[in-house]
Coordinates of C-alpha atoms in Angstrom, one line a residue:
X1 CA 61.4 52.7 125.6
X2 CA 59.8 50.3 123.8
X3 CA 56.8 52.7 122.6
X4 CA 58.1 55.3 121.2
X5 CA 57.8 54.3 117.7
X6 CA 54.0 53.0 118.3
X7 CA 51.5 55.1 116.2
X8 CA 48.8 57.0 118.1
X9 CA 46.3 54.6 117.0
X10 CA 48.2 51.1 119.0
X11 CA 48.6 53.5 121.8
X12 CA 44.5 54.6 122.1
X13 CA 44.1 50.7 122.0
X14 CA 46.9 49.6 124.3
X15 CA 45.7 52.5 126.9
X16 CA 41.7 51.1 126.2
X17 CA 43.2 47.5 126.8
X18 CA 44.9 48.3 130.1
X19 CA 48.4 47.2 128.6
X20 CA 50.1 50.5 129.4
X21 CA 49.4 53.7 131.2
X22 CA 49.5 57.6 129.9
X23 CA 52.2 57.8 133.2
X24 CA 54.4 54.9 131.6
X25 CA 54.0 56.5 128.1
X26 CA 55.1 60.0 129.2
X27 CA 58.2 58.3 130.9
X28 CA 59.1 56.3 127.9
X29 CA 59.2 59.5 125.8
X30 CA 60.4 61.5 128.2
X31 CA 63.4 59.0 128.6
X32 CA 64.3 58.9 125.1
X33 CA 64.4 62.8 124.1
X34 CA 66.8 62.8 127.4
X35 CA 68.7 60.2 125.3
X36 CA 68.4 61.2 121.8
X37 CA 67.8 64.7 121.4
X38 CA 71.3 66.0 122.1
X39 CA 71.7 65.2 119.1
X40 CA 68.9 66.3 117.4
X41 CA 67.9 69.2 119.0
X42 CA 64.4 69.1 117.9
X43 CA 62.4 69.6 121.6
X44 CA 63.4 73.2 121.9
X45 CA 60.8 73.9 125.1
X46 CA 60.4 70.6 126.9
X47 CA 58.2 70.9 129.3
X48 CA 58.4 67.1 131.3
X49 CA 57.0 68.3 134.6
X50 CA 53.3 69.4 133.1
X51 CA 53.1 66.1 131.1
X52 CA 53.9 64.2 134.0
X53 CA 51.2 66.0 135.4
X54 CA 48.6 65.5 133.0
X55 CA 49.2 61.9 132.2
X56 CA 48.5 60.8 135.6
X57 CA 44.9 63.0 134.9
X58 CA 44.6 61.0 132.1
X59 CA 45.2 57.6 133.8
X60 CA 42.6 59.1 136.6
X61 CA 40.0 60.2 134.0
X62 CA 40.4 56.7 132.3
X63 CA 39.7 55.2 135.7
X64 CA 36.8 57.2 135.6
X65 CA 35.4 55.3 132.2
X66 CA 36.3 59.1 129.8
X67 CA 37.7 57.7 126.8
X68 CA 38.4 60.9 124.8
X69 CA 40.2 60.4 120.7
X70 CA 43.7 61.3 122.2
X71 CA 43.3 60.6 126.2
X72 CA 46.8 59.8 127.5
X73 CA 48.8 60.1 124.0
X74 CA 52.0 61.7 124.4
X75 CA 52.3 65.0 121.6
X76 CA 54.3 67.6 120.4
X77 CA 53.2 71.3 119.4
X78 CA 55.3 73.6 117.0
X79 CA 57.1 76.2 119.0
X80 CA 54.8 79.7 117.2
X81 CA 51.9 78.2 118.8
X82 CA 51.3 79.7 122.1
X83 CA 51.2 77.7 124.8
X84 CA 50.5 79.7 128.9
X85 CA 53.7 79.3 130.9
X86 CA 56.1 78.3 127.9
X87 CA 57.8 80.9 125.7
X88 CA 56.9 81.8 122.0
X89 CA 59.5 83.5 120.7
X90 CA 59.3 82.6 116.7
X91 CA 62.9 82.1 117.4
X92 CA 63.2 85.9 117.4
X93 CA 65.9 86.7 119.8
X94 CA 64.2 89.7 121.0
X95 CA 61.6 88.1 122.4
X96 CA 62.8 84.6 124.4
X97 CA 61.5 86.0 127.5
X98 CA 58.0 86.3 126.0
X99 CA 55.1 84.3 127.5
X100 CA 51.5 84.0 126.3
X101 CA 49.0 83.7 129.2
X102 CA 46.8 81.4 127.4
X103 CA 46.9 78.3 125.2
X104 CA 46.3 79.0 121.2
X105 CA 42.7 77.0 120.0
X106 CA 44.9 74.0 118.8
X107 CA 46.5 73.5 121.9
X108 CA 43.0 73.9 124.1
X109 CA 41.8 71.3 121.6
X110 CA 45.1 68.6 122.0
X111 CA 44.2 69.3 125.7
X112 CA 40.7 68.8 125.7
X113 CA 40.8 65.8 123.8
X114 CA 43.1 64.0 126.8
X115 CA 46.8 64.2 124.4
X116 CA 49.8 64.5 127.1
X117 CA 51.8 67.6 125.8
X118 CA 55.6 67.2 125.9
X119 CA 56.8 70.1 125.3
X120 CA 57.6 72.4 121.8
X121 CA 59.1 72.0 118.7
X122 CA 62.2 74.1 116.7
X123 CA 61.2 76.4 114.1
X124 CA 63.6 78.6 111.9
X125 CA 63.9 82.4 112.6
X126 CA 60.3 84.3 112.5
X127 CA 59.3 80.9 110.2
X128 CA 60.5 82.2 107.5
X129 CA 62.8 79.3 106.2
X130 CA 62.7 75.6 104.6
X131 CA 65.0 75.1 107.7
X132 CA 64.5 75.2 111.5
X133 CA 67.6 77.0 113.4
X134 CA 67.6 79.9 115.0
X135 CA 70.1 81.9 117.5
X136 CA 68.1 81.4 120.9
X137 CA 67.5 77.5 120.3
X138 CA 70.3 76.9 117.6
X139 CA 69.7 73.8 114.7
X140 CA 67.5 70.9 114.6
X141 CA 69.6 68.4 112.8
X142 CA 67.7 65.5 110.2
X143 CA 67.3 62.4 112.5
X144 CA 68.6 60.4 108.9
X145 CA 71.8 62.7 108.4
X146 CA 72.3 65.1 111.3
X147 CA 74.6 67.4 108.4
X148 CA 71.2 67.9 106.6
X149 CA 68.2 69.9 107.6
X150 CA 65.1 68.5 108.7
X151 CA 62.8 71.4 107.3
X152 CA 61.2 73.9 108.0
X153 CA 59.3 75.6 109.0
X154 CA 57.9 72.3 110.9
X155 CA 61.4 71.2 111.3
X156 CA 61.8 70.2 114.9
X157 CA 58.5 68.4 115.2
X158 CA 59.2 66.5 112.0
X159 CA 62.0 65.6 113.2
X160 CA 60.9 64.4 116.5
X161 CA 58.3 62.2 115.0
X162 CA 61.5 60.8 113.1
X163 CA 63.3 60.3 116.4
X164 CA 60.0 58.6 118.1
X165 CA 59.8 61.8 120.5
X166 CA 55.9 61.7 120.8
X167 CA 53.0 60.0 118.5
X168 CA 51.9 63.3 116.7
X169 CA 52.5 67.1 116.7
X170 CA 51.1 70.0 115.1
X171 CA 52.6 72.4 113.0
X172 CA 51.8 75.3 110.2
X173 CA 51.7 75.8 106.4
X174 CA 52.3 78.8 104.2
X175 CA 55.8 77.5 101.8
X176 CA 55.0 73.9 102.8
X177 CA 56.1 73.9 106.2
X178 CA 54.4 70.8 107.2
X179 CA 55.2 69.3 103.9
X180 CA 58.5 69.6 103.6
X181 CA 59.5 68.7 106.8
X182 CA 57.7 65.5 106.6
X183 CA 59.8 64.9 103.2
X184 CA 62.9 65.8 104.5
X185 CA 62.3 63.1 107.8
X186 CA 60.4 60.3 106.4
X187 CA 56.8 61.0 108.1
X188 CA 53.3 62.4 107.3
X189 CA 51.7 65.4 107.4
X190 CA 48.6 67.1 106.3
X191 CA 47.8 70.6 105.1
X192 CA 44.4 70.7 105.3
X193 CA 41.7 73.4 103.3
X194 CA 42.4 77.1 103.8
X195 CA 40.2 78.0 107.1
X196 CA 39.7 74.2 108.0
X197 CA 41.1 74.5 111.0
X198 CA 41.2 77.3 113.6
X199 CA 44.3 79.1 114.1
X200 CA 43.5 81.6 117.0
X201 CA 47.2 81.6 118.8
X202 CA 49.3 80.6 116.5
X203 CA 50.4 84.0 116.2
X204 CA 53.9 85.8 116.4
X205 CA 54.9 86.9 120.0
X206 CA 53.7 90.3 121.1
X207 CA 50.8 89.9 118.3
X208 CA 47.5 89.8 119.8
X209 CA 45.9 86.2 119.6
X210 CA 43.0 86.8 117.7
X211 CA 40.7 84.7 115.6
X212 CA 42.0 86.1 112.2
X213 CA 41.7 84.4 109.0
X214 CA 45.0 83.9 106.9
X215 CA 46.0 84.2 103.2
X216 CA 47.6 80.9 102.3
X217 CA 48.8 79.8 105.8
X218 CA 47.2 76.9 107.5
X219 CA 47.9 74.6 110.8
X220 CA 47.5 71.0 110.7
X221 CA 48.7 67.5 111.1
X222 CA 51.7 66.1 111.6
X223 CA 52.2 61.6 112.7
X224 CA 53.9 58.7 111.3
X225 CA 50.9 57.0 109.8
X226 CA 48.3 58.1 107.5
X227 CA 45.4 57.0 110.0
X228 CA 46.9 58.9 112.7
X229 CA 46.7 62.3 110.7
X230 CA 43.1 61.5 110.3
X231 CA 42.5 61.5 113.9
X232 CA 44.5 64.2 114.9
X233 CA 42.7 66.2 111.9
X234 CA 39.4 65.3 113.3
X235 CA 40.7 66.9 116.9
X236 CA 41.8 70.0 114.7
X237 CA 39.5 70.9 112.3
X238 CA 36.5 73.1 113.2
X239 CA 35.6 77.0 113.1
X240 CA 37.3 78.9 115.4
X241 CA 34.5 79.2 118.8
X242 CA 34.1 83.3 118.8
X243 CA 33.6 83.7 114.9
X244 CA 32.4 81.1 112.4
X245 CA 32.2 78.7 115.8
X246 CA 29.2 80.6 116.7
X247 CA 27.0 79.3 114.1
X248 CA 28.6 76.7 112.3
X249 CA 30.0 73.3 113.1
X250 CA 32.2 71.3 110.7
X251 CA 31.1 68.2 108.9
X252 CA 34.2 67.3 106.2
X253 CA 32.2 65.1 103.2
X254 CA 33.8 61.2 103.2
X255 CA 36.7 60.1 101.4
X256 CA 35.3 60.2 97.6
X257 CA 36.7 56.1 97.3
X258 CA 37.2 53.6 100.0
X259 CA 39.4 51.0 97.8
X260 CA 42.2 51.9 95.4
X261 CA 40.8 50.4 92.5
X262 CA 37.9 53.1 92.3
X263 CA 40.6 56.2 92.4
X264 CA 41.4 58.1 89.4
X265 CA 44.5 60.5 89.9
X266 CA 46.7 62.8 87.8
X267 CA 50.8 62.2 88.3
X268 CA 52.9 64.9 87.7
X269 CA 56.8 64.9 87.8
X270 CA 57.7 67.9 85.5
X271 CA 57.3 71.5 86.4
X272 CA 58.0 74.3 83.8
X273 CA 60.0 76.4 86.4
X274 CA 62.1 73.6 88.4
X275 CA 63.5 70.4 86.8
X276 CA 62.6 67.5 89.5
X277 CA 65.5 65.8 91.0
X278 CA 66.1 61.9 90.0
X279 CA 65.3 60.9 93.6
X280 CA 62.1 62.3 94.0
X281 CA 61.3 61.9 90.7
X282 CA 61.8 58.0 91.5
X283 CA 59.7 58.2 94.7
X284 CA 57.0 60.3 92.3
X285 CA 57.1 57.1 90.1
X286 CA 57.2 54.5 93.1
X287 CA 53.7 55.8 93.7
X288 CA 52.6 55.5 90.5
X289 CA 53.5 52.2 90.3
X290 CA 51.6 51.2 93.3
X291 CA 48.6 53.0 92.2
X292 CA 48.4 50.9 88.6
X293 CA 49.5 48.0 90.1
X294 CA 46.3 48.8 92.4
X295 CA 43.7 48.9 89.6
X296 CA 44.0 52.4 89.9
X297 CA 42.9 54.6 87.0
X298 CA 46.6 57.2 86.6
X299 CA 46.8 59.5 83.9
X300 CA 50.1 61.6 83.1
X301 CA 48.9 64.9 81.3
X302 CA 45.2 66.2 81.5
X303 CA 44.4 69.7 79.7
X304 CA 42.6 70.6 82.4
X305 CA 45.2 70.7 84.4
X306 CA 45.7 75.1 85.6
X307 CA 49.3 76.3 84.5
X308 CA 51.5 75.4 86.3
X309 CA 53.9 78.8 85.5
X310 CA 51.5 80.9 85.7
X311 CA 50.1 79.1 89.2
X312 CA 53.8 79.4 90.7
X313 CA 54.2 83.0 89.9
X314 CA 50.9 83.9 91.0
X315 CA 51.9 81.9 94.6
X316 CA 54.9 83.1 94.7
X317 CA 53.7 86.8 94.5
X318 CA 50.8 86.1 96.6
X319 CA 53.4 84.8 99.5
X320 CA 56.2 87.4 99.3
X321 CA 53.4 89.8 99.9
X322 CA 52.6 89.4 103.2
X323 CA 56.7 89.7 104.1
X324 CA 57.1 93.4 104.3
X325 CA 54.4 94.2 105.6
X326 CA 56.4 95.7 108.7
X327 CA 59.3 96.6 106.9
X328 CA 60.6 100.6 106.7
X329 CA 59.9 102.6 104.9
X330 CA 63.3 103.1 103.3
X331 CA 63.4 99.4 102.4
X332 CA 60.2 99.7 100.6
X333 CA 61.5 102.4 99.0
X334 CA 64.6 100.3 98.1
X335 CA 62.6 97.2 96.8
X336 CA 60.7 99.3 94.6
X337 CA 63.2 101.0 93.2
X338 CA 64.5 97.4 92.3
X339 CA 61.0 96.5 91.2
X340 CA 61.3 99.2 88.8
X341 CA 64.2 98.2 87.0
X342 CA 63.1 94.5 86.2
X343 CA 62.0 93.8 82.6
X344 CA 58.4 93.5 81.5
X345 CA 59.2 90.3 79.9
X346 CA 61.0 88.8 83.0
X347 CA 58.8 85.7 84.0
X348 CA 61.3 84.3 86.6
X349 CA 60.5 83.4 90.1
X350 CA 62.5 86.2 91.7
X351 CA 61.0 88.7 89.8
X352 CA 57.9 87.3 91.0
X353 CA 59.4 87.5 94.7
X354 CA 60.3 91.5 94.2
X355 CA 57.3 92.2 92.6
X356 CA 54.8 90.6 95.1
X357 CA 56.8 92.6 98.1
X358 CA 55.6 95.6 96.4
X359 CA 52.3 95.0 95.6
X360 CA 49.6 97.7 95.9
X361 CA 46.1 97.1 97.3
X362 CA 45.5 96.8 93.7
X363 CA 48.0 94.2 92.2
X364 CA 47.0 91.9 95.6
X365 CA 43.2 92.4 94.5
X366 CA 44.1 91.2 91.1
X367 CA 46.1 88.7 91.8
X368 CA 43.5 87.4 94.1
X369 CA 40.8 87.8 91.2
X370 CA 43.2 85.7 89.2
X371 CA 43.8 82.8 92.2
X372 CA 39.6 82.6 92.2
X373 CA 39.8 81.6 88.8
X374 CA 42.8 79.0 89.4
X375 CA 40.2 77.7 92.1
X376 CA 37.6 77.6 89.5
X377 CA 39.7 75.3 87.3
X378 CA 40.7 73.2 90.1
X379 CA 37.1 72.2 90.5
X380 CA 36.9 71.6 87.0
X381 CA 40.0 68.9 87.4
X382 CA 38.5 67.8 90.4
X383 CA 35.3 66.7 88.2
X384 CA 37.5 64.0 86.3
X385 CA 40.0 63.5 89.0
X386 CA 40.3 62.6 92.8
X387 CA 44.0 63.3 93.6
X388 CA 47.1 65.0 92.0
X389 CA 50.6 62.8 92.8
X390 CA 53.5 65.1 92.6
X391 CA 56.6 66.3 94.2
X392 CA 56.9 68.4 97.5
X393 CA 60.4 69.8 96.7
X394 CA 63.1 69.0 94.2
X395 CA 65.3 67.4 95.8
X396 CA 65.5 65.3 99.7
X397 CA 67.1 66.9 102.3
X398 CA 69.8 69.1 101.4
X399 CA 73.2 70.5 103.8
X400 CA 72.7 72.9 106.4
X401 CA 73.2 76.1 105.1
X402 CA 73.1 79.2 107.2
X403 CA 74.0 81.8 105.4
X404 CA 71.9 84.9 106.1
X405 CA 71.7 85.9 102.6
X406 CA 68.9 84.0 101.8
X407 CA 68.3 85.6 98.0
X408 CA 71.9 84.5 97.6
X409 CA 71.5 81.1 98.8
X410 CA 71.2 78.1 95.9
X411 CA 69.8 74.6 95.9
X412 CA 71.9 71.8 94.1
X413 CA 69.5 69.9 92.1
X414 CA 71.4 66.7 90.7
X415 CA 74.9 69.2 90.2
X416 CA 73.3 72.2 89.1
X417 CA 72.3 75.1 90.7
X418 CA 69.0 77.1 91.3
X419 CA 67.6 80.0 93.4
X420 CA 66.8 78.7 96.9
X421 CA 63.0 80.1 96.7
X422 CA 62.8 78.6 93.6
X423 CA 62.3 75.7 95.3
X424 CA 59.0 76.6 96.7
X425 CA 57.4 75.5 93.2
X426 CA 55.7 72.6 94.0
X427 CA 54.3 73.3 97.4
X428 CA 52.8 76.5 96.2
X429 CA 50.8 74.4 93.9
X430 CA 48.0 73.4 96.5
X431 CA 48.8 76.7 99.0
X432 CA 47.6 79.3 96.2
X433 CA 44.2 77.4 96.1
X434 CA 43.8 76.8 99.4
X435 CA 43.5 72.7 98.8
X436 CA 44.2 70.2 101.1
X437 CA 47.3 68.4 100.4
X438 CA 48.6 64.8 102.1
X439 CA 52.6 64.6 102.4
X440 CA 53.5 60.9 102.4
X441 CA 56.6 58.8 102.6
X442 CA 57.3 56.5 99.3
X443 CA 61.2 55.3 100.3
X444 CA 64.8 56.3 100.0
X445 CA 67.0 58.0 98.1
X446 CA 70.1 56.1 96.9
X447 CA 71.9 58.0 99.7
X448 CA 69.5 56.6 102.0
X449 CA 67.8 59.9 102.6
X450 CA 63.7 59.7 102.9
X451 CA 61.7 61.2 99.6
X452 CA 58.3 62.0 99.7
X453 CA 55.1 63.1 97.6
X454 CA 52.5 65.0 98.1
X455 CA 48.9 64.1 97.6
X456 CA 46.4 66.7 96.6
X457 CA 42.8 66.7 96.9
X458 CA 39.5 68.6 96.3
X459 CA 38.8 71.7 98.4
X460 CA 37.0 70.7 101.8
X461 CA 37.6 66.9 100.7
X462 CA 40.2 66.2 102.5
X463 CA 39.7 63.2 104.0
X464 CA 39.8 62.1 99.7
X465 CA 43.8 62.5 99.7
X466 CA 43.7 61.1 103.7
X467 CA 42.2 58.3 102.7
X468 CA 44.5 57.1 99.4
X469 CA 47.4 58.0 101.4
X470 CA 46.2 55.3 104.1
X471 CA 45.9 53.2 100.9
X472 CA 49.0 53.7 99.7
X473 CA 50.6 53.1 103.1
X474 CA 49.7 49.6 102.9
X475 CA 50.8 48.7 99.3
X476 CA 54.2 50.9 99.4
X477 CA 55.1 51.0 103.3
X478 CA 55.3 54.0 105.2
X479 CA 57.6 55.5 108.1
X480 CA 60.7 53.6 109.0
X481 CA 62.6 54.6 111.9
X482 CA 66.1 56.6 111.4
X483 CA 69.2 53.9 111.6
X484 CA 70.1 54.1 115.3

């Protein structure tokens, strides 16, 4: 098993260089989730004979002189994506017997690009948690401290990076579910532009798969170096064939910089609604360190930065939205009549949650007229800066903690206690834009978990953030294995 922590870009050149086959590959991974993943639990859908299967294509195909970006490259894929023959269940009990009869556009493209899929990856129930466990597939444990989560709602294929169970996977975005994840597990992920990448199939079981565009959510990249999110982006991104497809092909501008030196970026540690945990904190300033010592140009404050209160509520409403949409009617009725009681002056986050579930056509109109104009001032930042440093959550990995009163739930932030959404803060930041946004690995906290930052860029620019998070990779370090 002695590739299994390899990046996807040594395995294209070891597979172009003869030194090991797709078949071997598949094997090697195949071997060690056998091994590992009892533990784990972070392959919830394997799917070994298929790969098998289509690494020996790829061996064939190479013979043939095709050299596609990921021919032969052992993946993972989130379980919400559809994928024909495998279930999609959400990890909605109800509907573990459902199966898709085609693959979602992501997955045609992993497979048409030559990657060997392995099988899927845990998610939390209906996706809706900054965990992944659920009561058909049960927990994905963090490969660092299997009595801490590993994220959600990318959870298990975070984690399965973590555990050298595949070179890549592909997850989803909408509270920083590929972001989080990769903070929680040490790895790095990318939430690209809002409409970037298509994400016809990636829908929940019994929905029809069709080529919708979302509000806030987003698929994208998920690898343990910052090069091999840029080549699994590059497989990803792209209009979706029977709408914007039709007409329009994809051609992302390059990185604004090629050498560190040239970059000017904003760090941020302090949020008005959250105080930031001493370990990520320390991993925020990690980063800036690297990026003076760098020649890098790094400024703390900037007026032109959008509020950052005012940006978290308007997220926050924005998201919470789109939750009851199917709810009863009763339950409506029941939030609103909560709603109702709140005061006018109440600023918090969870009167931002209830208010946003009962939004009228109006209040989501206005609160959309109000996001355009956060957009507008992010271009404006944009014009002096190339990236935004700052935190991803709070705090690292925290306990499992089941409890299906989520509202009730709290987050320990260094011994004091705040609303579990609340945590959401920081990853909201680039989702209510829409902006692309570059989770990276900058070390460990003093309990040894992994602590991450995110790196935000300018809309459509994301190979800007792609490219100083390949940067920073070489001056800081990047993914370290789990201790075995």
């Amino acid at each position: 098993m002695k590739w299994n922590f390899a990046t996807a870009g040594q395995l294209k050149a070891s597979l172009r260089a003869g030194e090991v086959t797709s078949a071997e590959l598949t094997d090697d991974a195949i071997a060690r989730i056998e091994q590992d993943d009892k533990a784990i639990n972070s392959i919830c859908v394997p799917d070994f004979d298929r790969a098998r299967a289509a690494a020996r294509d790829a061996d064939e195909a190479r013979a043939r002189g095709e050299d596609r970006p990921l021919l032969g490259i052992p993946v993972t894929v989130k379980e919400c994506y559809n994928i024909a023959g495998l279930p999609t269940t959400w990890g909605i009990p109800a509907h573990r017997d459902h199966l898709p009869a085609e693959d979602a556009v992501q997955v045609s493209r992993l497979k048409d690009a030559g990657a060997v899929v392995l099988g899927k990856t845990n998610v939390p129930l209906g996706l809706q948690d900054i965990q992944s466990f659920n009561d058909i597939y049960g927990t994905t444990n963090n490969p660092w401290d299997q009595g801490r989560t590993s994220g959600g709602s990318s959870g298990g294929s975070a984690a399965a990076l973590a555990s050298g169970f595949g070179a890549l996977s592909i997850g989803s975005d909408l509270a920083g579910s590929l972001r989080t994840p990769a903070h929680f597990c040490g790895i790095y992920a990318h939430k690209p532009t809002l409409g970037l990448a298509a994400n016809r199939g990636m829908v929940p079981p019994g929905t029809p798969a069709l080529p919708v565009g979302l509000d806030l959510a987003v698929v994208g990249p998920m690898a343990r170096t910052a090069r091999d999110l840029t080549l699994l982006l590059d497989v990803m991104a792209g209009p979706d064939p029977l709408t914007f497809g039709v007409a329009y092909d994809v051609r992302l501008p390059p990185a604004r910089h090629e050498r560190l030196d040239d970059f000017r970026v904003l760090v941020l540690d302090d949020h008005p609604l959250i105080p930031t945990g001493a370990a990520v904190r320390a991993g925020v300033n990690r980063v800036a360190d690297a990026l003076v010592d760098g020649g890098a140009h790094v400024e703390r404050h900037s007026p032109l930065l959008p509020d950052l209160a005012e940006a978290a509520l308007l997220y926050t409403q924005l998201l919470f939205s789109s939750t009851v949409a199917r709810f009863p009617v009763d339950a409506l009725d029941q939030l609103r009549a909560r709603a109702a009681e709140l005061s006018a002056d109440d600023r918090s986050l969870a009167a931002a949650r209830l208010r946003g579930m009962v939004f009228s056509h109006r209040d989501w109109m206005e609160a959309d007229s109000r996001r355009e104009a956060h957009r507008h001032a992010w271009r404006r930042l944009f014009a002096g800066f190339d990236a935004v440093v700052c935190p991803i959550t709070p705090t690292p990995a925290f306990p499992h903690n089941h409890s299906p009163a989520l509202e009730a739930r709290r987050i320990d932030i260094d011994g004091a206690e705040y609303p579990y959404f609340d945590q959401l803060a920081w990853a909201g930041l680039p989702t209510m834009p829409g902006l692309p946004a570059t989770a990276v690995p900058t070390g460990r906290s003093p309990e040894g978990l992994p602590v991450g930052v995110q790196l935000i860029g300018p809309m459509f620019e994301d190979r800007t953030p792609l490219r100083l998070a390949e940067l920073l990779e070489d001056r800081i370090g990047g993914f370290q294995p789990p201790p075995a």
